[in-house]
Short mmCIF file of C-alpha atoms in Angstrom, two decimals:
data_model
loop_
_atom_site.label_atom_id
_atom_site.label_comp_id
_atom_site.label_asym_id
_atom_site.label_seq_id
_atom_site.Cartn_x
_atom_site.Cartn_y
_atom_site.Cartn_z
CA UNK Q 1 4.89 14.75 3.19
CA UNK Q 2 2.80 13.10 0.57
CA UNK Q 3 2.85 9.98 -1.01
CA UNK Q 4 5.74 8.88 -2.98
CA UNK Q 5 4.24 8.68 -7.21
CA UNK Q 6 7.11 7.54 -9.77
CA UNK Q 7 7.22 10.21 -12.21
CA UNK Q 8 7.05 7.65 -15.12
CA UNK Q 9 4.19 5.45 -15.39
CA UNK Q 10 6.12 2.63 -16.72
CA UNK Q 11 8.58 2.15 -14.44
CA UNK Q 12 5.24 1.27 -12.01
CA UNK Q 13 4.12 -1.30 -14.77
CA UNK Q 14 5.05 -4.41 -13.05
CA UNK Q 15 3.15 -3.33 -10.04
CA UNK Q 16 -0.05 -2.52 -11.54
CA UNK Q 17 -0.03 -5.33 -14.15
CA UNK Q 18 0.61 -7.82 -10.98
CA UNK Q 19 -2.10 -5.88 -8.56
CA UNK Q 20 -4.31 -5.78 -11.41
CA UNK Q 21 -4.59 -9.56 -11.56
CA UNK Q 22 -3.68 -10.50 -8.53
CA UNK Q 23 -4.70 -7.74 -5.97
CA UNK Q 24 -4.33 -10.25 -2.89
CA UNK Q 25 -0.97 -10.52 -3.70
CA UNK Q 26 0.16 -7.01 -3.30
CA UNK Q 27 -2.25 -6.72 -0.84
CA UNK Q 28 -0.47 -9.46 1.36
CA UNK Q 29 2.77 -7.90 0.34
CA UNK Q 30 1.85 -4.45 1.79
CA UNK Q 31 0.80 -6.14 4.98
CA UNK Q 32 3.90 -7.67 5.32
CA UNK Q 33 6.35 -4.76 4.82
CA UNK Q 34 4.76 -3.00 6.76
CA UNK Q 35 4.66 -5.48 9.55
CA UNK Q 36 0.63 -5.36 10.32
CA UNK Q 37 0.41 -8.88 9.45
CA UNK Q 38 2.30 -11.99 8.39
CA UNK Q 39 2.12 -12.35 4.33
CA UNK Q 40 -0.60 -15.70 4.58
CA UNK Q 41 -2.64 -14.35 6.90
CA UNK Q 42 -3.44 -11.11 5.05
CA UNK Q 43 -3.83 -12.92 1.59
CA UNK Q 44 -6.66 -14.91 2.84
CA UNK Q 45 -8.16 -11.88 4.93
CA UNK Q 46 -8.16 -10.21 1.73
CA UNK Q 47 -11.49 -12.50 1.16
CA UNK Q 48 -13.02 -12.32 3.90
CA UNK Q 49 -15.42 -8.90 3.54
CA UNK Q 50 -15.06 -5.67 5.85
CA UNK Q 51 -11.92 -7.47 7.80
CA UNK Q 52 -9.86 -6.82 5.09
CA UNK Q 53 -11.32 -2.99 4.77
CA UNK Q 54 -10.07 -2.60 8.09
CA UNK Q 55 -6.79 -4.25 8.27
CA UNK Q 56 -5.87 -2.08 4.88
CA UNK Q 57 -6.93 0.67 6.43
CA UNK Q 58 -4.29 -0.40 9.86
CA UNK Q 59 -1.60 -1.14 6.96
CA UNK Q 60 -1.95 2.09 5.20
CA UNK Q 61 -2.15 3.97 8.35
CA UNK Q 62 1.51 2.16 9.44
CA UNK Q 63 2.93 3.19 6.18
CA UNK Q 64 1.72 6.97 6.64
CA UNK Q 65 3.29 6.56 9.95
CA UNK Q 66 6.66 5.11 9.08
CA UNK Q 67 7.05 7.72 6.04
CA UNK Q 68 5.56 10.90 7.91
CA UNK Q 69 2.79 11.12 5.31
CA UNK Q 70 -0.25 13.65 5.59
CA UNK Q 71 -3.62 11.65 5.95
CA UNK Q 72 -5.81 10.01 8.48
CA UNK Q 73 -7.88 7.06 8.61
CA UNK Q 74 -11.15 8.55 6.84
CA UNK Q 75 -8.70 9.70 3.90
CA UNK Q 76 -7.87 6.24 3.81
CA UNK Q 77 -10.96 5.05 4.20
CA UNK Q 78 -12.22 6.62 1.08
CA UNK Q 79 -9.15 6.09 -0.93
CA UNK Q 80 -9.47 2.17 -0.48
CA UNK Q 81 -13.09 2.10 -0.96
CA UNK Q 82 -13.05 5.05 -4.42
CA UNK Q 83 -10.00 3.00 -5.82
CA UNK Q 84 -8.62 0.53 -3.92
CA UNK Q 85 -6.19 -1.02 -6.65
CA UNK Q 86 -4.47 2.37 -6.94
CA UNK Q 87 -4.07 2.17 -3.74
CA UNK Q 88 -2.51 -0.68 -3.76
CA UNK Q 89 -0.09 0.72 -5.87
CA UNK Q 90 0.74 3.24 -3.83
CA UNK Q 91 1.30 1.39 -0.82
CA UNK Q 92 3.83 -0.55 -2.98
CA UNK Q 93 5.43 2.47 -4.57
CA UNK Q 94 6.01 3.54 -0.79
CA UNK Q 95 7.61 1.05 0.77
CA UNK Q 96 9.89 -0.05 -2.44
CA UNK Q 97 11.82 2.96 -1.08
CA UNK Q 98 15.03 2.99 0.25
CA UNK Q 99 14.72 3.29 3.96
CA UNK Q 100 17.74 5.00 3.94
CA UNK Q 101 16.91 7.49 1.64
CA UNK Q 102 14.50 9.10 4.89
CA UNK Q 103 11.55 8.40 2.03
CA UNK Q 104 12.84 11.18 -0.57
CA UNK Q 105 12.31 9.04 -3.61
CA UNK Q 106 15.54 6.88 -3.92
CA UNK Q 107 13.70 3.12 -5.39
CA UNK Q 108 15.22 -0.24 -4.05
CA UNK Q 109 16.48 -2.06 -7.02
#
């Protein structure tokens, strides 16, 4: 599988306007869904440098776990480090899905 994108940008827009400004808090979010670490603790690891590299790269690897998603920890790597608020994004975009939806694209509302 791949990574879930909403077809429409703007239906994203809250996401990216809120990771745009405030990247610790979707950050810490991400963490939290996908139980690698309470919500606190990963918005002030986000600070602290090559910590929070890692630990995004432990949440991201969780998500590609939970949702069967094709990747590895180098992928990951370099996706954080080339953009890391798309990323962000798409951590987001993933687990806003419907767990009961097996990750096919049906959005939590």
């Amino acid at each position: 599988k791949q990574w879930y994108q909403r077809r429409v940008a703007i239906t994203a827009g809250g996401t990216c306007v809120i990771t745009y400004f405030l990247p610790c808090w979707t950050y810490a979010r991400n963490a939290s869904e996908a139980d690698t670490m309470n919500c606190c603790v990963a918005a002030v690891i986000f600070f602290v440098p090559f910590v929070n590299i890692f630990c995004w790269i432990k949440t991201r690897e969780a998500i590609r776990e939970k949702y069967h998603i094709e990747g590895s920890v180098v992928s990951d790597f370099f996706t954080i480090i080339c953009c890391g608020l798309c990323a962000l994004v798409q951590e987001a975009q993933q687990l806003d899905l419907d767990p009961m939806s097996g990750g096919h694209g049906v959005v939590r509302s």
